[in-house]
Structure formats: C-alpha cells, structure tokens
XYZ file of C-alpha atoms in Angstrom:
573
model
C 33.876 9.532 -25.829
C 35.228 9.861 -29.146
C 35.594 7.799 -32.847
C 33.982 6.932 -35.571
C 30.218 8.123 -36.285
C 30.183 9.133 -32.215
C 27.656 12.365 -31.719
C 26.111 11.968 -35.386
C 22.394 13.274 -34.653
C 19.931 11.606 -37.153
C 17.463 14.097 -38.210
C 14.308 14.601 -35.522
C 11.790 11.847 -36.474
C 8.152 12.686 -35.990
C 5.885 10.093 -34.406
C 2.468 9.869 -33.960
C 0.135 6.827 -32.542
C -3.547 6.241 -31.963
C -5.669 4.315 -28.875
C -5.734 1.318 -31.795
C -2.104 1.322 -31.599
C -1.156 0.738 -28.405
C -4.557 -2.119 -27.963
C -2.651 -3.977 -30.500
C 0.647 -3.600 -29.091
C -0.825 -4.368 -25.505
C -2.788 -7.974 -27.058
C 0.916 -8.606 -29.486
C 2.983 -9.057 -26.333
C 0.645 -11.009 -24.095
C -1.397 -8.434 -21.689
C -4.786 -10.144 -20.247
C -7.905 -10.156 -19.685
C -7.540 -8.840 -16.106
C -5.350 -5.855 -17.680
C -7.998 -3.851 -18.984
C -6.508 -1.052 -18.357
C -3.736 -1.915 -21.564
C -6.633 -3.350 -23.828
C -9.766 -1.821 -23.313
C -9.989 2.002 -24.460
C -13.187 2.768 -22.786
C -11.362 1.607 -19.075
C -11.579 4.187 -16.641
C -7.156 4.042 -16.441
C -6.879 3.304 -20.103
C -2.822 3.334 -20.245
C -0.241 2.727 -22.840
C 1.911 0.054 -21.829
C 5.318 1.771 -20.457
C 7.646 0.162 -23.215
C 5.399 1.188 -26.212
C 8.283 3.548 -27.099
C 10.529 1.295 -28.479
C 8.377 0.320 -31.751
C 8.000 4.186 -32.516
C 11.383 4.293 -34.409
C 10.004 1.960 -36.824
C 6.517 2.788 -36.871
C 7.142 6.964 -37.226
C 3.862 8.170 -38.112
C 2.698 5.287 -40.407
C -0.427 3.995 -40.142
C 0.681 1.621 -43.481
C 2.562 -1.044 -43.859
C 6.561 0.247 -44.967
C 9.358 -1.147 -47.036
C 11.490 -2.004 -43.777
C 15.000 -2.319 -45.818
C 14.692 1.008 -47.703
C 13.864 2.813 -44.262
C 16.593 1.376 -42.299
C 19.268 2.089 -44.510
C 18.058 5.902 -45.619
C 20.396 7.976 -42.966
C 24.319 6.347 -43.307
C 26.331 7.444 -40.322
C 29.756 9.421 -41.495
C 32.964 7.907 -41.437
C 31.571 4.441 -41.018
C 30.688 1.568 -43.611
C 27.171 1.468 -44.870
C 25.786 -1.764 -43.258
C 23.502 -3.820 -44.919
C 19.863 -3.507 -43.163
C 19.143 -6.659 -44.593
C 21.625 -8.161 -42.316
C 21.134 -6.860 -38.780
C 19.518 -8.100 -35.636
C 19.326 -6.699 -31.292
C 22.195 -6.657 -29.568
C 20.654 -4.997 -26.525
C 17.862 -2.514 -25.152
C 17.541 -0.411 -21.890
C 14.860 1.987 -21.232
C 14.118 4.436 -18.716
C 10.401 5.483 -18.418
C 10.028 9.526 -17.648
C 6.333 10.055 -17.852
C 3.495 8.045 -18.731
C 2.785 8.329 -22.497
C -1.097 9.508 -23.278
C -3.361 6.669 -24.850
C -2.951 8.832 -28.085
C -0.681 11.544 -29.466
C -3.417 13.649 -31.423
C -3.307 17.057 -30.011
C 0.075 17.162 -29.847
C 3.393 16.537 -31.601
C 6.136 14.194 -30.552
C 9.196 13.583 -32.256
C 12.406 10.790 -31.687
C 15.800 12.384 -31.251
C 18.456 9.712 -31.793
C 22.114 10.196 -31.647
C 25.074 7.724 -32.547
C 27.086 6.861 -28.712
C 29.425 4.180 -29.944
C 30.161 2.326 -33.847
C 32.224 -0.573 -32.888
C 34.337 -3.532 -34.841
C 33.562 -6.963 -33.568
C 35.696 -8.278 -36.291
C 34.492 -11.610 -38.143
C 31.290 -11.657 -36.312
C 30.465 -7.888 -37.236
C 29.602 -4.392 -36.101
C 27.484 -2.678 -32.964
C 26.222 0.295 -33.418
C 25.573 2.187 -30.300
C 22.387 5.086 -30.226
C 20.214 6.532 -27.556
C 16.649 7.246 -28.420
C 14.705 10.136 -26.914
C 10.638 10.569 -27.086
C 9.467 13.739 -26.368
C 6.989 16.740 -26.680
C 8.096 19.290 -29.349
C 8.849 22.242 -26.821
C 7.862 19.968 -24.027
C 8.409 16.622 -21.818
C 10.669 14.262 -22.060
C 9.100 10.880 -22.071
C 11.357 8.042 -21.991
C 15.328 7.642 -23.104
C 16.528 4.507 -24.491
C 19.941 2.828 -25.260
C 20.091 0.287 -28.067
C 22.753 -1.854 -29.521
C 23.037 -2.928 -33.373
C 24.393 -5.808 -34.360
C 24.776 -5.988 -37.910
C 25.841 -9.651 -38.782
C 29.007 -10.501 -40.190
C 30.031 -6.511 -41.470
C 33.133 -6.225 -39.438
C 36.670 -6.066 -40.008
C 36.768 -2.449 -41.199
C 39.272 -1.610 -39.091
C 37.225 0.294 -36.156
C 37.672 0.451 -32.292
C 36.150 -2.948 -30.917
C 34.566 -0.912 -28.283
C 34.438 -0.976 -24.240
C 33.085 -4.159 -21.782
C 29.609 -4.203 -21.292
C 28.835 -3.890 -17.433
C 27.096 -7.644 -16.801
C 23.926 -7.922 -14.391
C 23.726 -12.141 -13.554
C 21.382 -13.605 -10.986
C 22.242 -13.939 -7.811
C 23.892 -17.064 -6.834
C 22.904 -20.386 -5.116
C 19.090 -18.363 -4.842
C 15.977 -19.428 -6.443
C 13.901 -17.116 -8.574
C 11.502 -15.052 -6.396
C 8.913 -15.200 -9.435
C 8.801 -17.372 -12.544
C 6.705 -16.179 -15.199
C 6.338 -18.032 -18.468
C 4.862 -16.521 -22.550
C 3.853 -19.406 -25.315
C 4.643 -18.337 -28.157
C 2.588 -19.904 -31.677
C 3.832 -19.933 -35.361
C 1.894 -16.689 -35.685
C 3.500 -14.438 -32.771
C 5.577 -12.404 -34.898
C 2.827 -12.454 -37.350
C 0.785 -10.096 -35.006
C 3.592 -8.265 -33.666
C 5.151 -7.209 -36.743
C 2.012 -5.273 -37.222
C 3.022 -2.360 -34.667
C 5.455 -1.310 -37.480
C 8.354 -3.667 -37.047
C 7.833 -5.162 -40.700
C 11.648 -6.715 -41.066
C 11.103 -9.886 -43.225
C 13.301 -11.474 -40.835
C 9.996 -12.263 -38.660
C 7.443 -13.127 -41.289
C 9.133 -15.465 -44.109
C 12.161 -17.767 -44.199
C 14.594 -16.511 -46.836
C 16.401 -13.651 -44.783
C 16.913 -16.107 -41.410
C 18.207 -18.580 -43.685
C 20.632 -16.582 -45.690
C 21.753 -15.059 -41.828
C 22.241 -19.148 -40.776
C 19.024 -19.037 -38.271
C 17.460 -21.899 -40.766
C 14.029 -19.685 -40.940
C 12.037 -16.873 -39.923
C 12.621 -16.072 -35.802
C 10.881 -13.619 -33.575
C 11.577 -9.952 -33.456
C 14.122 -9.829 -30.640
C 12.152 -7.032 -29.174
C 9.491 -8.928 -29.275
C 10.740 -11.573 -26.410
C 12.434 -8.083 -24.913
C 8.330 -6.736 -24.596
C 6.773 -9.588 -23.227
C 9.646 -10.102 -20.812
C 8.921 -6.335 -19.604
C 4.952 -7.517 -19.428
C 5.997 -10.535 -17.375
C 8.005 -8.819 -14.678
C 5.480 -5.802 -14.412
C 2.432 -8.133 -13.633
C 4.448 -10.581 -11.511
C 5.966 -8.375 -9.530
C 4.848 -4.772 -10.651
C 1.062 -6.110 -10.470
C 0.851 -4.361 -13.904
C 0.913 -1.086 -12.981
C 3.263 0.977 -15.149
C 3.846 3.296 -12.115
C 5.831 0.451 -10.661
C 8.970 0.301 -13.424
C 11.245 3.191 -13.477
C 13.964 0.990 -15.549
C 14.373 -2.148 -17.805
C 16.806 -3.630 -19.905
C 18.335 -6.609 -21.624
C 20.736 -8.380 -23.243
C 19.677 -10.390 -26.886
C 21.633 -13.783 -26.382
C 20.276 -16.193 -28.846
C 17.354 -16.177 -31.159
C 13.664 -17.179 -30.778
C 11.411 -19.280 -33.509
C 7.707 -19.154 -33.297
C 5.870 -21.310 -31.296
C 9.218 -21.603 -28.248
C 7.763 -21.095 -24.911
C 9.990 -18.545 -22.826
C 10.048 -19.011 -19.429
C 11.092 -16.092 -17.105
C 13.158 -16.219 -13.780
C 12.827 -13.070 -11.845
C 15.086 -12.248 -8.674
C 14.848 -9.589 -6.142
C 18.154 -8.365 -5.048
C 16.769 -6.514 -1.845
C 19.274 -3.191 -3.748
C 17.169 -0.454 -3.056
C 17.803 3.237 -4.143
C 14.872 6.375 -3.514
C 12.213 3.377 -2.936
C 13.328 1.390 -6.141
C 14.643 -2.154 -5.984
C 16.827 -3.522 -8.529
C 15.413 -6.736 -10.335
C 17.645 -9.432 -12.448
C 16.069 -11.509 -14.443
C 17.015 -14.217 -17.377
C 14.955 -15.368 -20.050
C 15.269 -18.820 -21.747
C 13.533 -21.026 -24.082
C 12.116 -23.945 -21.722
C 14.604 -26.771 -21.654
C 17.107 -25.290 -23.534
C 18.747 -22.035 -24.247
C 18.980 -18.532 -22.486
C 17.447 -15.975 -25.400
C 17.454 -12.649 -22.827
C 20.812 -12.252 -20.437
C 21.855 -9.573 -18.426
C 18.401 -8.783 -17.423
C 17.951 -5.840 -15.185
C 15.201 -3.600 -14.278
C 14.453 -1.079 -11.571
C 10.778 -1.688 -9.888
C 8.846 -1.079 -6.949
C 7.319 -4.339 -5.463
C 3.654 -4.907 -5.541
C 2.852 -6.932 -2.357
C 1.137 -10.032 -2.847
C -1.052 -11.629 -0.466
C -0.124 -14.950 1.015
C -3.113 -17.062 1.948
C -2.758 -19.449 4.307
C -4.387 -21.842 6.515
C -3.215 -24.004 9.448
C 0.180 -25.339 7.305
C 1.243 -22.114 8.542
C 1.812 -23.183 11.783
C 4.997 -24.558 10.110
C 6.827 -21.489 9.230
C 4.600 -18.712 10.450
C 5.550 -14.978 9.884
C 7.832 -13.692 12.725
C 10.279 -10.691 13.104
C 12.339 -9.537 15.734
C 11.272 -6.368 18.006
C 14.411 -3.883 16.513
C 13.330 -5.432 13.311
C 9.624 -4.261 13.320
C 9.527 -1.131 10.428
C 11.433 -3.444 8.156
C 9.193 -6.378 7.092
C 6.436 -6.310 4.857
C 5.501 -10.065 6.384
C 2.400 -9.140 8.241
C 1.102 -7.699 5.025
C 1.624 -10.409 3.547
C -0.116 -12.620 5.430
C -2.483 -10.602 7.630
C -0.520 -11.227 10.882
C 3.168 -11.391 12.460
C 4.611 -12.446 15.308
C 7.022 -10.160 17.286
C 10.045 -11.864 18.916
C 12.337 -10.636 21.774
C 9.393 -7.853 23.150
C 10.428 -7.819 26.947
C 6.978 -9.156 28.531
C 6.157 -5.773 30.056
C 3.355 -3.245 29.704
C 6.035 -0.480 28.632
C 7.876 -2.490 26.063
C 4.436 -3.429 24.376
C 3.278 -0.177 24.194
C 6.538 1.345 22.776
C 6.507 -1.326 20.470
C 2.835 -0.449 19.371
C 3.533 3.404 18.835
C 6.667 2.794 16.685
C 4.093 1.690 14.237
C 1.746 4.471 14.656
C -0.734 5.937 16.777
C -2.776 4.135 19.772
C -6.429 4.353 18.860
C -8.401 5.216 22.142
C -12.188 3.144 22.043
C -14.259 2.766 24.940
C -12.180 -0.062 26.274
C -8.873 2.830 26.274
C -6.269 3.391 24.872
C -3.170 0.731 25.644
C -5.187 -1.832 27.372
C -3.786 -4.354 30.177
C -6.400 -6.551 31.250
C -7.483 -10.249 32.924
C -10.532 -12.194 32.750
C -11.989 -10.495 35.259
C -15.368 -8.467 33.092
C -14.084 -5.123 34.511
C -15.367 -4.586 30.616
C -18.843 -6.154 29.524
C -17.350 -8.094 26.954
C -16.876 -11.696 25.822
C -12.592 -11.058 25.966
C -12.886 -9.983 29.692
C -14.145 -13.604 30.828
C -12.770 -17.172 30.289
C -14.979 -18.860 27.767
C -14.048 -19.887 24.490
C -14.740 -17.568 21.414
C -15.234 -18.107 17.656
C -13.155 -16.573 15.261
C -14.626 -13.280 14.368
C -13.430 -9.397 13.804
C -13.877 -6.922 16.638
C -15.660 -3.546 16.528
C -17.887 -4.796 13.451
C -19.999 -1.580 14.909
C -17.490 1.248 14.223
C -18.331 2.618 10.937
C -14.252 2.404 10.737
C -13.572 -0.719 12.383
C -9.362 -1.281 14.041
C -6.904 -2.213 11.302
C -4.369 -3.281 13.516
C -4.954 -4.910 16.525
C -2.238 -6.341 19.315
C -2.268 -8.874 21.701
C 0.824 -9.971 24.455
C 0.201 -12.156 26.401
C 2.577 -11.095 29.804
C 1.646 -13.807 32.064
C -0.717 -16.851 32.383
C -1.079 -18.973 36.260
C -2.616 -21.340 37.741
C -4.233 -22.870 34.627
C -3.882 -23.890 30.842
C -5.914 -23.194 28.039
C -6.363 -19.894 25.876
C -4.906 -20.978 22.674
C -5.163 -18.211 20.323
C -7.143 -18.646 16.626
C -6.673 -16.792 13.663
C -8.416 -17.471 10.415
C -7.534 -15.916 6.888
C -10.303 -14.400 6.276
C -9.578 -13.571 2.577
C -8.655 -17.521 1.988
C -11.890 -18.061 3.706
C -13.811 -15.149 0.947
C -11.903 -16.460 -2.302
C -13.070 -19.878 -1.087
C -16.509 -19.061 -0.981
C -16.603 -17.453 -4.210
C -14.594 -20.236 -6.199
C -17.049 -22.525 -4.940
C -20.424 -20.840 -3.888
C -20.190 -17.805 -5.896
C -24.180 -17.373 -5.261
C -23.448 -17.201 -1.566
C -20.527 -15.221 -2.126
C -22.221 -12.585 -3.785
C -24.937 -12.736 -1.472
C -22.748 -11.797 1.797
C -21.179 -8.636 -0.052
C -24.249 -7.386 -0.763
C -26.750 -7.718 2.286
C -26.665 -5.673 5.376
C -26.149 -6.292 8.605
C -26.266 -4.329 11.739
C -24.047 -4.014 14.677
C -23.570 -2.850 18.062
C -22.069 -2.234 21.317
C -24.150 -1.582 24.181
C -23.094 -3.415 27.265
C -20.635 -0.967 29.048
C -22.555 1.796 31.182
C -22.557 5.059 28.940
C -21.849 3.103 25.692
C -24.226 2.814 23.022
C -22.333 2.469 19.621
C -23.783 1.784 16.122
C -22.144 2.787 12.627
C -23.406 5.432 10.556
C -24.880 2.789 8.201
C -25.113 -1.389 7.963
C -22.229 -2.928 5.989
C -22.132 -6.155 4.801
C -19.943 -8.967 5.910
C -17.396 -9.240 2.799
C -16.376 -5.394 1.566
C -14.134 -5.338 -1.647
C -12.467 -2.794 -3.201
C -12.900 -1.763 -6.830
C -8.878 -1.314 -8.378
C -7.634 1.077 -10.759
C -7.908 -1.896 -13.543
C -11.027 -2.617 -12.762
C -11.728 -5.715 -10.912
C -12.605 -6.190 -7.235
C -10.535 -7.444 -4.455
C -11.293 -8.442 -0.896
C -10.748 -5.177 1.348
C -12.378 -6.196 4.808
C -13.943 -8.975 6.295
C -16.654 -7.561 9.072
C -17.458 -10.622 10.883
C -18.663 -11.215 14.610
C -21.486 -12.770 16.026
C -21.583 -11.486 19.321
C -22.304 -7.886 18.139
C -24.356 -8.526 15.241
C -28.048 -6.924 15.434
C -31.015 -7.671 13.688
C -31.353 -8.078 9.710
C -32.979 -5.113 8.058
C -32.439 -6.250 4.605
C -34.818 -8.416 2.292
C -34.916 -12.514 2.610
C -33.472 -12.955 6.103
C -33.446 -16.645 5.540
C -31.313 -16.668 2.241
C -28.630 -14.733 4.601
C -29.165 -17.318 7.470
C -27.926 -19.979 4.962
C -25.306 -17.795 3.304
C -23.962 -17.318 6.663
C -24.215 -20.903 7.706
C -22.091 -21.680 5.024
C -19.402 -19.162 5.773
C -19.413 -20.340 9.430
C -18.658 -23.829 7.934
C -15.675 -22.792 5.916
C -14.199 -20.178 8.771
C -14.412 -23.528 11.236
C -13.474 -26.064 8.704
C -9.555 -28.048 10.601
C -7.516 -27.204 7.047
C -8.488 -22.875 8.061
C -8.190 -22.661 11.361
C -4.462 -21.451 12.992
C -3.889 -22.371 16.504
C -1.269 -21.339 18.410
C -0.823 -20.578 22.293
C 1.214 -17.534 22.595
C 3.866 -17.096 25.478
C 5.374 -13.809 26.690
C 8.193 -12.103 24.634
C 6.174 -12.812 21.273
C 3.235 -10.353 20.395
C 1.001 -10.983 17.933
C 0.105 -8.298 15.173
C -2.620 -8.741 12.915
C -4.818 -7.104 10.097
C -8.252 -6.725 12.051
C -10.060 -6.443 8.683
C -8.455 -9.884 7.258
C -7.765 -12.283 10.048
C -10.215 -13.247 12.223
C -9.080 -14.168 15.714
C -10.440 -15.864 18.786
C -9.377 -18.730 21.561
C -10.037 -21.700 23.400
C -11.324 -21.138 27.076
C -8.722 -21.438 29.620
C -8.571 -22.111 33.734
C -6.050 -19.957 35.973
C -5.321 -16.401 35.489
C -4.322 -14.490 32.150
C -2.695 -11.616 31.985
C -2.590 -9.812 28.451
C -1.999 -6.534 27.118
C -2.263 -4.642 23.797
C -4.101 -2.045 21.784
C -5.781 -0.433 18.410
C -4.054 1.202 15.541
C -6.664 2.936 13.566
C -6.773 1.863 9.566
C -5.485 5.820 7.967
C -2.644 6.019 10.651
C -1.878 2.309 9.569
C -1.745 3.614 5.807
C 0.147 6.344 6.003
C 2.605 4.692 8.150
C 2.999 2.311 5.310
C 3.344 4.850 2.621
C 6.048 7.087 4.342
C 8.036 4.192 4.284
C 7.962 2.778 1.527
C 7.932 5.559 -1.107
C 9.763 9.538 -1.012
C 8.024 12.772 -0.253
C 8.268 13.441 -4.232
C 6.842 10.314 -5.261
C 3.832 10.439 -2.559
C 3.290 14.405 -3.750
C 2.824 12.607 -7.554
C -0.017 10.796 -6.768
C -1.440 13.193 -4.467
C-alpha cells in the first residue's frame, strides 16, 4: 500500500519497566485479589498482564512523570500535516501477544519499532493515522505486534486519501451474551491509570475535553480498552494470559469517570489451531456503546456448573456420534449418552473412543446382574448411598460408566448422583471449621471381600482433596467418599471427624442435592468418579447393566489431545 507518510519508520524507541510497573498497571485496570499472580511480586507465577505493551510507547523508559504534548508531537511524519497532539484521541487497538513479557526488563534491552501503515483524510471530522507497534529483544524475540488508529480531532481536509473500510466484527444475532462482565469506574480511575505513563491532560483536568466538546476530563480510551481485555481473560480466559492469543477494539464514544462499563462477551464456536474467536461490545450501563467491533482470539477456560436436583430439568446429554465433541460432562461432572444401541458391544466401543478400559479386580468391560458373582454392595439389590467407588486405590477411576441394557420382572433402581463439589463449596461457605477439618484428616480404605483381593492405598487420604493452582488458591480436585469401604481412623480426635462427617452426610442427603433419575437402555451415563457421587434405590426383578473404568491420566490426556496442537502441548511440556 502506498501514499502519504506510508512506511515512515520512527526511530527505535527504547523501553524499559520494573515489577512496580506492571503491579500498578495490573491494580489501574481492575485485576483482584484472587489474581495474585498480576499483583503480588513474590507469587510463585508472578506475570505481567498480556496487554502491558500498549502503555510502553508512552511510558519509554521513564520512571518520571513527562510533558505528554511535547513528546507526542517530537517525530512529524513526511508529507503529511503536523497534527496537533493536543487534539487527538483512539480510534482503535489490536494486539497480538507473541511471548509472555518477563515481570521486569533489567538484564536486558527492549526497544518499540513503529512504522506509519496508513495517514488518512476523514474530512471535517479529521485525520487517522495508521502505525503498527513492535516490542522486542534487541537481537532477540519478538514479543507482541500491535495495530493502532489515530484520530486526531477535527485536522482534516488536507486533501489526503480517506482511506479503506474497516473489516466490522458485531455480535452474533438474536443470541445472548455467553458471559457478562461489568468494571465501576470512580472520579479517580484515570487518576491512577494515568500513572503508567499515559499523562495526556485529557484524563486528569477539564480544559482540553472541553475545548475538544467532551464538556470535561474522560478516561484514557485505552484505559476502558485494558480493563475490557482483563474482563474477557478472567471470564472466560480464567485469567491466565496463556489463554489470549489476540484482542482488539474499536473506540466508539467516550468514557467520564465514575460510568460503569458493562461487558457482553459471545462465543462464536469459530475455531482455528485450538483458538476460538470471541466478540464482544462494551457500553456504559443504560446508555451508550464506548468499545465496538470487539474481537479477540482465546482459548476457553471451562467452568464448572454446579448443580443439584433442578438439573433434572435440562440435564447434560449428547448423542453417541457426538461423544469427542462436548465439553458438557466437564462441566457438570456427568453426561448422558443418547442413541447407544443397548448392547454389550456398542457400550464398550463407545467407552474406548474415549480412552482406555481400566482393568480392576472386578475386569475390565464389566456386564453384570444382581446376582454377588462379586462380593460387593453393586452385585445385590439393596439400596446404596451416594458415595465414590474404589476410595482404596491410591488412584481412584476418573471416569466411570453405567448402561443399563435391560431391567424384568420388577421396578426400582433409580440411579443417584450428587455434586460432590456443590456439596464441598457448601460446606465451606457455611461450616468452614468442618470443611477444613475433612481435607485434612485421614481416613483409611479397603477392599477385601473377593477371594485373592486384599487392596489398600499406599497412604490414607482424606475425604475432600484440592488442588493448589498456578495463582495460588485451592480448588476442589476429588471427593473420596464411601462408607462401605472405609476402615478405621488412624488420625487424632476420632470424634471431631465423626461429627464433621455427620454433617457432610447431611448435606450429600439433603432433597435440594440429590439427582434422581431411572435410566433406560440406549442412554449411558458418564460421570467424573472423583466429583459426582452416585448410588440407587433398591429394586425387585432382574437388572441387567454394563459398563467400565477409564483411569484419571488416560482421561487427561484424552482431553488435552483434543483440545490443544502438538506445538502448543510441547510449550508447556
């Protein structure tokens, strides 16, 4: 592309920032206490949040406050007007994020290579000025590239091209916003953000934004463009920067201090190389939009769906061809599996496409009646409590099957399941005492019924297992839960744990948790074996149901083949 100013190459900028840098960007554009890992430089996965790049090209290597005006209009572009600094706003930012950025650039050099794409005549209204924006490692990495649009108001009518059509990302139609997210802003918003190195008086004192006819001092547009990129990485990103590849946005209308901008965030279901393409708009609640043509490029980070027995309403279900392309049952712990022909063969085929069989004591693919040709509770008739099975492996199931092929003679044998996580989160909102109690004692397990079987984990575990996350918190990772295998107590204060587990009987049998549902042949039922507990109702006639084990690794690394490429798997290897 050619015309005026087009290929001009302003002058290699060095840049330089500090740990204290990016905490105050991180707290100026509204991360949280449970992000750490952007405002806390001691965090084990300290990180610089991904869109810090765009404040370098005002901040350079100043760690002092700069005469914005003088700076902006130092380097005129040839064969254009020189545009008044004073008078100039966002017209619109896209960034794509190369490599993470380290928490601070001492050690090394990086520099901003910006070079002129476009210098276009809007007439009245004014001119765009078109760049893109390098960051990189003198003699090194390339770290992110960004496109930005000018808008200097008013300056137009020199007689320049008036430049190309923009390529417009709306939100899907007739579709409601798969996430909402929403940023109150306060009189002294661009106060604090100014402070990364954006000093334009636009943003801290009236004159300029009346003089531009915006009656007063507004918010940095990239301001509203940073928190927007916050929103949609812990909505739907869960606010880890690995999660974002792209983002971008159109400035539509100014923000004042103390407007609360409320985000709508849609999933388009476009995926590319594991990538899904987000659209998003951002408006000022009740009134106007103040971000359009919203677009970002994102990997989803699965939420958990808690439910109890409302969910009998609109429970999770996929069809059998349709089995490797839901994410429902993690979700939600379980999923049912429509249109499985009620045979032996079909379940088991249906079981392997999502990995391997695990072979236990009981087998491999088992296909069994109530007949105790096993010495367990599941091989009779009676009615069992919600619980998880093989509490004694030291690496209990993940995935456990049930279809039920045929059921005579009788009624009965409704199946339960129980979210066990709703049931943890419960118990920790309300008893955190008891809570606390159940993730720390011990309790022992054991199989010993079967002739030749004598099973007991390496170690005790106790009944609520969380994991510790890269941002430091700690989330529920397995419930181990089951009465009929449970040994004796070998920790301290047996009857505190009596109580504590009294009290998580109560909540696991309380109506509002409990899911029943009788199943019927040509749906099988998948669940998480560490989440959901099952069980069922005692029945009369003769049952006929088969299924299997899928251990919790195979589970994983079905998941992650999937759902990411060879190259991005080998990156975090």
């Amino acid at each position: 592309m050619s015309g005026p100013g087009v290929g001009f190459k302003y002058p290699p900028q060095d840049v330089c920032w500090l740990k204290r840098d990016v905490l105050l960007f991180a707290n100026s554009i509204g991360c949280t206490a449970d992000e750490l890992h952007f405002l806390f430089e001691l965090h084990p996965h300290f990180q610089v949040f991904p869109s810090y790049p765009v404040i370098l090209p005002f901040k350079q290597t100043d760690q002092e406050v700069i005469d914005f005006y003088g700076r902006s209009g130092a380097t005129p572009i040839p064969g254009v007007p020189r545009f008044d600094s004073r008078r100039v706003v966002d017209g619109q930012r896209s960034i794509q994020f190369l490599k993470p950025l380290p928490p601070t650039s001492q050690g090394k050099t990086f520099e901003l290579r910006t070079k002129v794409l476009g210098v276009y005549d809007k007439g009245k209204a004014g001119s765009v000025v078109d760049t893109e924006t390098v960051l990189a490692e003198k003699g090194g990495d390339v770290y992110s590239r960004a496109l930005g649009s000018a808008f200097f108001v008013g300056q137009g009518n020199w007689g320049g091209p008036k430049g190309p059509s923009t390529v417009n990302y709306p939100p899907p139609k007739s579709k409601k916003p798969d996430a909402v997210y929403t940023h109150q802003t306060t009189p002294e918003s661009a106060l604090l953000y100014r402070l990364n190195g954006d000093y334009n008086p636009l943003h801290a004192t009236p004159e300029p934004g009346q003089k531009m006819g915006f009656g007063g001092a507004i918010m940095h547009g990239l301001f509203s463009w940073n928190t927007t990129c916050h929103g949609l990485l812990k909505t739907i990103g869960g606010s880890d920067p690995a999660n974002i590849k792209e983002f971008q946005a159109r400035f539509a209308a100014p923000v004042k201090p103390g407007d609360k901008l409320v985000t709508e965030i849609w999933k388009t279901g476009d995926l590319k190389d594991g990538w899904e393409e987000v659209r998003f708009v951002t408006r000022v609640e009740g009134g106007k939009v103040v971000l359009s043509n919203g677009r970002a490029l994102m990997r989803d980070y699965p939420k958990r769906i808690f439910w109890g027995k409302e969910i009998a309403d609109d429970p999770p279900i996929i069809h059998y061809d349709e089995v490797m392309s839901s994410d429902d049952g993690w979700k939600y712990g379980f999923s049912y599996v429509d249109g499985c022909p009620a045979t032996t063969s079909a379940t088991k085929s249906l079981l392997e496409r999502i990995s391997f069989i695990r072979h236990t004591h009981y087998g491999g693919f088992w296909d069994f009646t109530s007949d105790l040709s096993s010495k367990d509770t599941a091989y009779t008739n009676l009615a069992l409590k919600a619980h998880t099975d093989t509490t004694y492996f030291t690496d209990p199931i993940r995935l456990q099957m049930f279809h039920l092929l045929s059921h005579t003679d009788g009624k009965g044998g409704a199946s339960l399941l129980v979210d066990g996580f709703r049931a943890a989160y419960h118990l920790r909102d309300n008893d955190p005492d008891t809570f606390y109690l159940l993730t720390r004692h011990l309790v022992s397990c054991h199989s010993n019924g079967n002739p030749g079987v004598s099973i007991r984990p390496t170690h005790s575990f106790p009944v609520l297992n969380r994991n510790r996350t890269r941002h430091g918190g700690k989330t529920m990772r397995q419930v181990r839960w089951n009465n009929y295998d449970r040994g004796t107590l070998t920790t301290a204060g047996p009857d505190a744990w009596y109580d504590a587990a009294r009290k998580w009987v109560n909540i696991l049998q309380s109506p509002e948790n409990e899911y029943w549902e009788q199943l019927k042949p040509g749906r099988s039922l998948i669940f998480d074996n560490w989440r959901v507990l099952h069980g069922r109702s005692a029945f009369t006639g003769k049952r006929r149901v088969c299924g299997g084990y899928i251990n919790s690794d195979d589970y994983e690394s079905r998941i992650r083949t999937l759902s990411h490429t060879p190259e991005d798997i080998a990156l975090h290897i």
